[in-house]
Short mmCIF file of C-alpha atoms in Angstrom, two decimals:
data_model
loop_
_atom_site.label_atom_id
_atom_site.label_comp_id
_atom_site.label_asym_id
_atom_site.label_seq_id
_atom_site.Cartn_x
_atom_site.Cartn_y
_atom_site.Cartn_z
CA UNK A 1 37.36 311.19 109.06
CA UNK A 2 34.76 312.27 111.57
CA UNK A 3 32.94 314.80 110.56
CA UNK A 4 28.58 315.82 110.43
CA UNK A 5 26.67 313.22 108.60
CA UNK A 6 22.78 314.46 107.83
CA UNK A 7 20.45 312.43 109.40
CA UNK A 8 16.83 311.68 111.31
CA UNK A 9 18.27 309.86 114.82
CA UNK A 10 17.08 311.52 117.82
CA UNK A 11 20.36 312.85 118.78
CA UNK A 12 20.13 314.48 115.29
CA UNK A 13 17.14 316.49 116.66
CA UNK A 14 18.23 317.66 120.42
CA UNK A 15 19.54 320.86 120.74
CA UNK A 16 23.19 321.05 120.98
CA UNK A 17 23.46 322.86 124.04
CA UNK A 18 22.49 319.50 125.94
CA UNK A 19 24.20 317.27 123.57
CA UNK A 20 27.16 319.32 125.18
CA UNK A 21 26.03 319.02 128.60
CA UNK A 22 25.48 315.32 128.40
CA UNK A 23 29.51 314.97 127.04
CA UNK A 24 30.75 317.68 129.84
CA UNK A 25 29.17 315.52 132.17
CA UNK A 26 30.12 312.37 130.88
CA UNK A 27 33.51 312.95 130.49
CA UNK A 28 33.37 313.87 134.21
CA UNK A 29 31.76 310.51 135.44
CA UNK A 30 34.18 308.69 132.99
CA UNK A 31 37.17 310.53 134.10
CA UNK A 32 36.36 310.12 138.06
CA UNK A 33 35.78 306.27 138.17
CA UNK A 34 38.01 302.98 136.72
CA UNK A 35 36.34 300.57 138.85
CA UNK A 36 35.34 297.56 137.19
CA UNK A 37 31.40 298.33 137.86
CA UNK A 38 31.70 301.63 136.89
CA UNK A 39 33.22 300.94 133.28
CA UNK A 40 30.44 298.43 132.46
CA UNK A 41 27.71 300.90 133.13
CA UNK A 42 29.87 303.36 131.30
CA UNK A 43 30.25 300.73 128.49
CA UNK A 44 26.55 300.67 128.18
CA UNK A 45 25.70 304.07 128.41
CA UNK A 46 28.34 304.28 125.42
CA UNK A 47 26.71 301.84 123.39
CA UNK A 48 23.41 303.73 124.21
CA UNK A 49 24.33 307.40 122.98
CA UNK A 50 25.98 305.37 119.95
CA UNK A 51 23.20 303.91 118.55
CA UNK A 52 20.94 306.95 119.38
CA UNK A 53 23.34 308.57 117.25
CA UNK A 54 23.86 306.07 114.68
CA UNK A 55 27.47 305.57 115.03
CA UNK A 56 29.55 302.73 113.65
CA UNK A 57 32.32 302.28 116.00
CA UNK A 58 34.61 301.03 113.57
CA UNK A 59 34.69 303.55 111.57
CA UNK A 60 35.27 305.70 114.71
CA UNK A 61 37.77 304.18 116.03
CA UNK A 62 39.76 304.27 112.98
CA UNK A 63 39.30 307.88 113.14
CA UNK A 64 40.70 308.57 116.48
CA UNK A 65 43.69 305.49 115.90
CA UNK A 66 46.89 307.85 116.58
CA UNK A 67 44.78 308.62 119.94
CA UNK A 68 44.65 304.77 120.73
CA UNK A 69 48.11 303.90 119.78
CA UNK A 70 49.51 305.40 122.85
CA UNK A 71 46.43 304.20 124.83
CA UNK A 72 47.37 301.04 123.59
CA UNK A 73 50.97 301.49 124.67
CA UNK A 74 50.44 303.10 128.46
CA UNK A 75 49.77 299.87 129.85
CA UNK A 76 52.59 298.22 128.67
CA UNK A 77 55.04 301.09 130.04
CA UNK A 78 53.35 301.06 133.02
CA UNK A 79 53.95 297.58 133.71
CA UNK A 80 57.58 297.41 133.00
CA UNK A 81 59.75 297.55 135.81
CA UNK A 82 63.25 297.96 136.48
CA UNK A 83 64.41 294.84 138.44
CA UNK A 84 62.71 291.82 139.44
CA UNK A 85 59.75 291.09 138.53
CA UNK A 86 59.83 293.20 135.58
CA UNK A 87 56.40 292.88 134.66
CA UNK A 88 53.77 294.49 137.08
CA UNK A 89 50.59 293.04 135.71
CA UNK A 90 48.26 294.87 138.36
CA UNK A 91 50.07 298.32 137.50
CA UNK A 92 49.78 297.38 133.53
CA UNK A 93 45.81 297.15 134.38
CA UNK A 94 45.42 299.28 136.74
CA UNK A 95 46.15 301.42 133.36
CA UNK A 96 44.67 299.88 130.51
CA UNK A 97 41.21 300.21 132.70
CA UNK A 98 42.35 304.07 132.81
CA UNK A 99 43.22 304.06 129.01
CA UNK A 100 39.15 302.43 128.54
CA UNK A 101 37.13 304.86 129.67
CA UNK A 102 39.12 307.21 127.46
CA UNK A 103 38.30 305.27 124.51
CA UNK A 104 35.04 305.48 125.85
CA UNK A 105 34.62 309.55 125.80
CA UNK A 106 36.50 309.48 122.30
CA UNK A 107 33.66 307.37 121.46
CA UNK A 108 30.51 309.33 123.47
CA UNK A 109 32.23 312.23 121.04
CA UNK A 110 32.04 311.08 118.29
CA UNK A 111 27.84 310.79 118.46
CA UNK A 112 28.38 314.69 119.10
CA UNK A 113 30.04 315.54 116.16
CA UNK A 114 28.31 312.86 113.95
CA UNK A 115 24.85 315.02 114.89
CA UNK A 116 25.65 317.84 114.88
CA UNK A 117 26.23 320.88 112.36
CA UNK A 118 29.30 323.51 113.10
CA UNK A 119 27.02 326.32 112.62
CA UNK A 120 24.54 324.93 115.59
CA UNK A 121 27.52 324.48 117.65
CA UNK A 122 28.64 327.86 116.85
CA UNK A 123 25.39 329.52 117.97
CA UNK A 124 25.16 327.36 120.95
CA UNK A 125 28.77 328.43 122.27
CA UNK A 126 27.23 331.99 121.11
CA UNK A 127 24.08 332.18 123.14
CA UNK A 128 25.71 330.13 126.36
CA UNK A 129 28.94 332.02 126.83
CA UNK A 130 27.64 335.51 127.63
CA UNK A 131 28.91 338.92 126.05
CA UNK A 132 31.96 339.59 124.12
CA UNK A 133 33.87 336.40 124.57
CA UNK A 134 31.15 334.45 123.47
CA UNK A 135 30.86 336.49 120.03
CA UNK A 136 34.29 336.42 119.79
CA UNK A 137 34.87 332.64 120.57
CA UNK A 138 30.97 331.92 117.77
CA UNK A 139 32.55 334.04 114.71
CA UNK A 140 35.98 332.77 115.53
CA UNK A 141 34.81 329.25 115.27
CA UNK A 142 32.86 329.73 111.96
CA UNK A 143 36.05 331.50 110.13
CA UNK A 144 38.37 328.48 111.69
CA UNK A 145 35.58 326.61 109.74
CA UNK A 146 35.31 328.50 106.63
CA UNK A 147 39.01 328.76 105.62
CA UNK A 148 40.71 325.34 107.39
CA UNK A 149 40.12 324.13 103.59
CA UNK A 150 41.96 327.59 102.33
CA UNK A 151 44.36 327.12 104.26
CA UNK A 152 45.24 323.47 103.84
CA UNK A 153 44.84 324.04 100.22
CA UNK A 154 47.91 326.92 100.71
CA UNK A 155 49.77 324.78 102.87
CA UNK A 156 49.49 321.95 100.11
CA UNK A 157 50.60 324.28 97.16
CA UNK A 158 53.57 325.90 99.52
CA UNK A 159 55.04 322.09 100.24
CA UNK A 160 54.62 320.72 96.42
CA UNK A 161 56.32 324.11 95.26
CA UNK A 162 58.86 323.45 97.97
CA UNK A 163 59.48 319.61 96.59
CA UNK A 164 59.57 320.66 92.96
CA UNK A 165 62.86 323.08 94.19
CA UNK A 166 64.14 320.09 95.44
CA UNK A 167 62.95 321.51 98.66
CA UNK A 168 62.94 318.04 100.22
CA UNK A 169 66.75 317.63 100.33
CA UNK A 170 67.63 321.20 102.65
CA UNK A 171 67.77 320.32 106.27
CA UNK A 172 65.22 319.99 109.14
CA UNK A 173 65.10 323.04 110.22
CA UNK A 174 65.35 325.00 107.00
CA UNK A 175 62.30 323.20 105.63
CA UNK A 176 60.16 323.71 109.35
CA UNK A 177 61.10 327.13 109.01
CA UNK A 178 60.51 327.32 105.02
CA UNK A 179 57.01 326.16 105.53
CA UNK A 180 56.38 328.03 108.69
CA UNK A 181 56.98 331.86 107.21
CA UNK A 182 55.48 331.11 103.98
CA UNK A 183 52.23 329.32 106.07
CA UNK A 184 51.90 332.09 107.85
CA UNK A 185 52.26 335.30 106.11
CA UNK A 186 49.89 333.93 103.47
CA UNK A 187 47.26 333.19 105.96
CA UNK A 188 47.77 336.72 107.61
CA UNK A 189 47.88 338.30 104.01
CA UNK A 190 44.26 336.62 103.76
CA UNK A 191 43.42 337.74 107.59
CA UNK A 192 44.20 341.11 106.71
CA UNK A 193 41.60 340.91 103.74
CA UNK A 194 39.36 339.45 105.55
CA UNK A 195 39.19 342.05 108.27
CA UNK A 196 39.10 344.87 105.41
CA UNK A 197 35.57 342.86 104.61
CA UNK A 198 34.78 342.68 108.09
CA UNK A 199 34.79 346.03 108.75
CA UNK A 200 33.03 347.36 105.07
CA UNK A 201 30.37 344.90 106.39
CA UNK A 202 29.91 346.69 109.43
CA UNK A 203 31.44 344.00 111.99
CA UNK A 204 29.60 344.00 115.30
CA UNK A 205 29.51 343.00 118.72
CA UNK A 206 25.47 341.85 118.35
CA UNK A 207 24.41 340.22 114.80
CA UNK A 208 21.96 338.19 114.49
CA UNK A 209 22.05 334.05 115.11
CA UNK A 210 20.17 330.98 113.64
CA UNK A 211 17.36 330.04 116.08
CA UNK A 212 18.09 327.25 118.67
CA UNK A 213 15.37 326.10 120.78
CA UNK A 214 14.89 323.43 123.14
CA UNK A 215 12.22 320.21 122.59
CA UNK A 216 10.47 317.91 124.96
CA UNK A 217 13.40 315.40 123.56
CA UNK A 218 15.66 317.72 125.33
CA UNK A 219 14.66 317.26 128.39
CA UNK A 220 15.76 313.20 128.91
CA UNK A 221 18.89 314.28 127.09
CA UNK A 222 19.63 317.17 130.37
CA UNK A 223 17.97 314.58 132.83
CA UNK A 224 21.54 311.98 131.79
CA UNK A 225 23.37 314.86 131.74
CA UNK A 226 22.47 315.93 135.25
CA UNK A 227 22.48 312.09 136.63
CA UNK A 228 26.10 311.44 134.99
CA UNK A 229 27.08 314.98 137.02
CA UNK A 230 26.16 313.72 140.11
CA UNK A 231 27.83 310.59 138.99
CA UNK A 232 31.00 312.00 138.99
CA UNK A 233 30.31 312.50 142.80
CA UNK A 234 29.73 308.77 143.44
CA UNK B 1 13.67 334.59 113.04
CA UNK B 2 15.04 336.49 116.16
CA UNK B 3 16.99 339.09 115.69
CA UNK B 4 18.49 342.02 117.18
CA UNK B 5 17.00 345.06 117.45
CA UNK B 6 19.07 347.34 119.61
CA UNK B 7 21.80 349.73 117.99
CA UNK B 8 24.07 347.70 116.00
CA UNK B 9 27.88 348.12 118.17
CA UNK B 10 30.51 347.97 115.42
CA UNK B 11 33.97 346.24 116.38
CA UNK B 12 36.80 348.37 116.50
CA UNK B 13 39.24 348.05 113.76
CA UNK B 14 42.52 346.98 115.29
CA UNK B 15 40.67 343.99 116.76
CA UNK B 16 39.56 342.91 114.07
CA UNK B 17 42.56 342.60 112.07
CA UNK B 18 44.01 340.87 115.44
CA UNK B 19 41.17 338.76 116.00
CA UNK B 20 41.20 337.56 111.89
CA UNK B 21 44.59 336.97 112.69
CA UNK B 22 44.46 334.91 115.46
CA UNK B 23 41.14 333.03 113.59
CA UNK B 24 43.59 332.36 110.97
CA UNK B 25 46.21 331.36 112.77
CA UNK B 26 44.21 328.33 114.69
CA UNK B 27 43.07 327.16 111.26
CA UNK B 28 46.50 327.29 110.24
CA UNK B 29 47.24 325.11 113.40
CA UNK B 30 45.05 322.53 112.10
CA UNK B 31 45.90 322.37 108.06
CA UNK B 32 49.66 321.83 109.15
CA UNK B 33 48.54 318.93 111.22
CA UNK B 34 49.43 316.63 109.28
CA UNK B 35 52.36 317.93 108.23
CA UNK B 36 55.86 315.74 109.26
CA UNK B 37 59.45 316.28 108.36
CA UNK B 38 61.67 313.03 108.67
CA UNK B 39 64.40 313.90 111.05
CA UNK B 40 67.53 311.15 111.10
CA UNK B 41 67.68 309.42 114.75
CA UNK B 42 64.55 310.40 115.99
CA UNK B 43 61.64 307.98 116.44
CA UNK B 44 59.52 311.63 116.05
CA UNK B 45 59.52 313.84 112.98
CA UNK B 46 58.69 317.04 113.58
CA UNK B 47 55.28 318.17 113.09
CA UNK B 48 54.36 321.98 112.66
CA UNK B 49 51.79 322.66 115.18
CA UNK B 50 53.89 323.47 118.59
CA UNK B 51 56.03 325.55 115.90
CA UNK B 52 52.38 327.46 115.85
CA UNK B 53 52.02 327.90 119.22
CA UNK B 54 55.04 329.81 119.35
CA UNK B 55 54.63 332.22 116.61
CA UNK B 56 50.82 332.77 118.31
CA UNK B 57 52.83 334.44 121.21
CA UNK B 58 55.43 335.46 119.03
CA UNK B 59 53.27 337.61 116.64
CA UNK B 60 50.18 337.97 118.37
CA UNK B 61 51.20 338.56 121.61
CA UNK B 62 49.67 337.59 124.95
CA UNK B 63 46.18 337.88 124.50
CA UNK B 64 45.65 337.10 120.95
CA UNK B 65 48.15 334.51 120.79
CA UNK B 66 45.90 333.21 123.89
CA UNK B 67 42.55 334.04 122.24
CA UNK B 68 43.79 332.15 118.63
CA UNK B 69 45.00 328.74 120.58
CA UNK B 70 41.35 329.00 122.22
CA UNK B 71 39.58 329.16 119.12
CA UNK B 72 41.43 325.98 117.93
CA UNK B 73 40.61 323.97 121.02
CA UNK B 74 36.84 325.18 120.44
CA UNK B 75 36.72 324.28 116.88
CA UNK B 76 38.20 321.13 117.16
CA UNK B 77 35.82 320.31 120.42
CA UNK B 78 32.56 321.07 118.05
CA UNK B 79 33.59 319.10 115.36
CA UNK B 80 36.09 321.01 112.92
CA UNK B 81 38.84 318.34 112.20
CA UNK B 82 42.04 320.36 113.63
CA UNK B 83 43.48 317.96 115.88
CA UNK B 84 46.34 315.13 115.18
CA UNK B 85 45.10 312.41 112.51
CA UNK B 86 42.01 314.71 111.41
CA UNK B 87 39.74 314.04 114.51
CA UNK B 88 38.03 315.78 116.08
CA UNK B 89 35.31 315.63 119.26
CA UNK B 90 35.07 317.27 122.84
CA UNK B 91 36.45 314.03 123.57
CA UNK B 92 39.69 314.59 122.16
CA UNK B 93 40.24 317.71 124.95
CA UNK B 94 39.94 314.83 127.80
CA UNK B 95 41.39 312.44 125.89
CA UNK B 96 45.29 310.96 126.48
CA UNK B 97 46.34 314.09 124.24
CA UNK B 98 44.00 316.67 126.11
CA UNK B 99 47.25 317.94 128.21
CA UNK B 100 49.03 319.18 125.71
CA UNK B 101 46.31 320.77 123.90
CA UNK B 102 45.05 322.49 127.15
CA UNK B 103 48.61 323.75 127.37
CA UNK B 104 48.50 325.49 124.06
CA UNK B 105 46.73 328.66 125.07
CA UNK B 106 48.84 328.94 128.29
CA UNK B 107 52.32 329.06 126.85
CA UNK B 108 51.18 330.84 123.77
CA UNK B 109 50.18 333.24 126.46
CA UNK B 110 53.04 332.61 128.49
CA UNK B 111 55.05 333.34 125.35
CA UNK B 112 53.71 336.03 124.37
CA UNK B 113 53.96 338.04 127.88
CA UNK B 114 57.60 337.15 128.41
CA UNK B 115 58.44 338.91 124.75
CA UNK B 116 56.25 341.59 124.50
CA UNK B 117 56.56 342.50 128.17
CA UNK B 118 52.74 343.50 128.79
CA UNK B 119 49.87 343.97 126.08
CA UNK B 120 51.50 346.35 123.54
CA UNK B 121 52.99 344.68 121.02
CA UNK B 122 56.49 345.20 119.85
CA UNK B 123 58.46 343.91 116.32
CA UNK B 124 59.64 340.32 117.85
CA UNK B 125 62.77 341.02 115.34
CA UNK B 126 64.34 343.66 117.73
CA UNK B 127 63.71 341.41 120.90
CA UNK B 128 67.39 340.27 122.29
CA UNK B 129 68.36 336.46 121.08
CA UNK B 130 68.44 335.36 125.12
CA UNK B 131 64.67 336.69 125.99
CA UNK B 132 63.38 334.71 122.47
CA UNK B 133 65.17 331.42 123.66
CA UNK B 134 63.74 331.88 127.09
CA UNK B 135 60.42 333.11 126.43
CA UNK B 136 60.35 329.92 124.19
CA UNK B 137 61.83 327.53 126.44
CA UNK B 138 58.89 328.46 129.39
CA UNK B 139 56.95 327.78 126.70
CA UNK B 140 57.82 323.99 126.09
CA UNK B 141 58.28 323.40 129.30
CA UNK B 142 54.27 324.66 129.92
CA UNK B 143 53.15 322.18 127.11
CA UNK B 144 55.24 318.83 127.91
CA UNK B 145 54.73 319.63 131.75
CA UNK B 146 51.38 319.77 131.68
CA UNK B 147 50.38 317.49 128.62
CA UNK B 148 53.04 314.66 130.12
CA UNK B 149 51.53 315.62 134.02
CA UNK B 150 48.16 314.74 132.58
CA UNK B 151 48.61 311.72 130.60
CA UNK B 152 49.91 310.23 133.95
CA UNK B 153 46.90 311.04 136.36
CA UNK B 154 44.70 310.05 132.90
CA UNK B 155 46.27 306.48 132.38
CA UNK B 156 47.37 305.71 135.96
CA UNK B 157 51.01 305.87 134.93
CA UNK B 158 53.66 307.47 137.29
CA UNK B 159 55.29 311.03 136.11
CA UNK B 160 58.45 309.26 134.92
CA UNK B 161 56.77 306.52 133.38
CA UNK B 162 54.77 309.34 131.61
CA UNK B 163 57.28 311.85 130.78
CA UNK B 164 59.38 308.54 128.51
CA UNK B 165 56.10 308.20 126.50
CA UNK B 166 55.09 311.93 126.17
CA UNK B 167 57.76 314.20 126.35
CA UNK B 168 61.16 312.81 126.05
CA UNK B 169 61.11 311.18 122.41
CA UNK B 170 59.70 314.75 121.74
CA UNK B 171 61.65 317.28 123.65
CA UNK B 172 64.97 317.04 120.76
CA UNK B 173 62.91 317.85 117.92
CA UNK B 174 61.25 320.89 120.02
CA UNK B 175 64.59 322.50 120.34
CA UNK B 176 64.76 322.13 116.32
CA UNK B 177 61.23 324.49 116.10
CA UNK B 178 62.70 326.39 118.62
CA UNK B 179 65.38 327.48 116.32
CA UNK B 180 62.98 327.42 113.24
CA UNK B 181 60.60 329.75 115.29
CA UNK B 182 63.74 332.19 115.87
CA UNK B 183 64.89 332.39 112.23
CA UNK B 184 61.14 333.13 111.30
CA UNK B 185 60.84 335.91 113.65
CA UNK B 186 64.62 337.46 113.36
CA UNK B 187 63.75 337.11 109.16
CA UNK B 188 61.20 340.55 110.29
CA UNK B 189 58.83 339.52 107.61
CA UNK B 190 55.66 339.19 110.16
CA UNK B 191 55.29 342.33 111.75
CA UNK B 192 53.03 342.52 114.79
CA UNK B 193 49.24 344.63 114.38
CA UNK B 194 50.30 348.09 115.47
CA UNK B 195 54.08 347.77 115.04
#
């Protein structure tokens, strides 16, 4: 599983507001260009924000597999046709150089979240997005954080209670529904708790966020961001 | 440390217990992830979260059903592992599934105005059988059109070609959460804030 890994690499120490800039843009240049030059410069510039973030690809890729099994399968539709010849092998690549560069920004996001922590993101989104939205969309993003463990834990206990019943043998639909109610009146049982605390703890529009601040490191990291932009462009 | 020094400007209290909701709710999204139920003759089991999407416009109505599908596309875009097969990344929101999850907000919004007719919420229980089914309906249309619309300009496949991958193996088992997301509703044991 992907997930924030503490360590010293350089993309560890730039500000996250232009570690996000750098995969906005890149996903732009990626998205805009399957020529065959273009995905070797993307390749290296990959490989580049990898090791700057010290991540193993392997263990990446296995991460994002279900993403890359119907990457992996696109091309293969896409050459198939109905009636002679059957196979279209410049359609078939035509998409498996589209599928690439997808694999590509998978990867380029993965050296995001490898470096860096959900409560940096969270003030980032915070102090970019301005006003109430951007409150709403910082705290929102720390509870999803704080009680996606809760709540996997109730949805857990709610499926092996269900199997003990013999829950397992009722129908489709019975069971969708089964888990769906119970799911999600517990977690609004717990939301309405939670806003209880919220508002004895004197909720507001304008608390108080951990400091970000930009470094002389950040400003190579905005420099790629603004030459993959323009990129896009080419 | 910076902090704030003007006067503090308290939330007001019905949106918080709508915005907890809808915080809730898009974690909930992501702990049923990876959630499947075996269905006989399908290649695809049915997984839990589009069932979610529909109960964000069911219950929280158009613009916290909207606001709680945002908050699960941001939290899985910084990191928090929500999306299919634990991942997580910015990436994913481009990626081959980035359609579909784009989609999410817009038919839970979609959903949401068709039932509740406007902002004030109403007990989805009492809504007539026919406006439920429809309201739904738009909604899966919203996701697979644009999830299925995307995946073809993404991987250079044509609309057909794209709609046999990503939407018909998966359009049969939506009807089935379709019907799940109507018993849960007409059951009247999640009553809308305010209702």
């Amino acid at each position: 599983m992907l997930s924030y890994e503490h360590d010293d690499t350089i993309a560890h120490r730039l500000d996250p507001r232009s570690k996000l800039a750098v995969q906005i843009a890149f996903a732009a240049a990626a998205l805009s260009h399957t020529s065959g030059r273009a995905l070797v410069a993307l390749t290296a510039i990959t490989a580049l924000f990898l090791t700057v973030a010290g991540v193993s690809i392997l263990r990446t890729l296995s991460a994002y597999r279900f993403a890359l099994v119907i990457i992996a399968i696109a091309p293969l539709v896409s050459a198939a046709t109905l009636g002679p010849p059957w196979i279209d092998v410049a359609d078939g690549l035509e998409s498996a150089r589209a599928g690439y560069r997808v694999v590509l920004v998978l990867l380029v996001s993965a050296a995001y979240v490898r470096s860096t922590r959900i409560r940096d993101s969270r003030a980032a989104v915070q102090r970019t997005i301005p006003g109430k939205p951007g409150q709403l969309l910082g705290v929102g993003i720390a509870l999803v954080f704080r009680f996606f463990p809760v709540l996997q834990a109730d949805v857990r206990r709610i499926r092996q209670a269900s199997a003990a019943r013999l829950g397992t043998e009722r129908g489709a639909i019975d069971r969708a529904s089964h888990i769906g109610l119970l799911g999600l009146t517990r977690a609004f049982d717990r939301a309405d708790r939670l806003s209880l605390a919220l508002r004895a703890r004197c909720f507001a529009w304008n608390p108080t966020l951990p400091r970000l601040s930009f470094t002389r490191l950040d400003a190579p990291a905005f420099a790629v961001a603004v030459a993959l932009g323009a990129g896009t462009f080419l | 440390m910076a902090t704030e020094h003007g006067a503090v400007e308290p939330v007001r209290d019905e949106i918080v217990r709508q915005f907890a909701r809808a915080a809730l709710l898009a974690a909930l999204i992501g702990a049923v992830a990876p959630v499947s139920i075996p269905i006989p003759f399908s290649p695809a089991p049915i997984t839990l979260q589009v069932l979610f999407v529909f109960l964000a416009g069911l219950v929280l109505g158009p613009v916290w059903g909207t606001v709680s599908l945002t908050l699960y596309l941001a939290a899985g875009a910084v990191g928090i592992p929500v999306f299919a097969g634990f991942s997580a990344g910015p990436g994913v929101l481009f990626g081959r599934s980035g359609g579909y999850l784009w989609a999410y907000p817009v038919a839970a919004g979609l959903i949401g105005l068709l039932v509740h007719r406007g902002t004030d919420l109403r007990a989805p229980a009492d809504v007539s059988l026919p406006v439920l089914v429809g309201a739904l309906v738009a909604g899966t249309a919203v996701i697979y059109g644009m999830g299925s619309g995307y995946m073809a300009w993404l991987l250079d496949m044509t609309v057909v070609e794209a709609l046999m991958v990503g939407a018909v193996p998966f359009v049969p088992v939506e009807l089935l959460k379709l019907v799940a997301a109507i018993a849960i509703v007409k059951s009247g044991r999640l009553q809308p804030v305010g209702t």
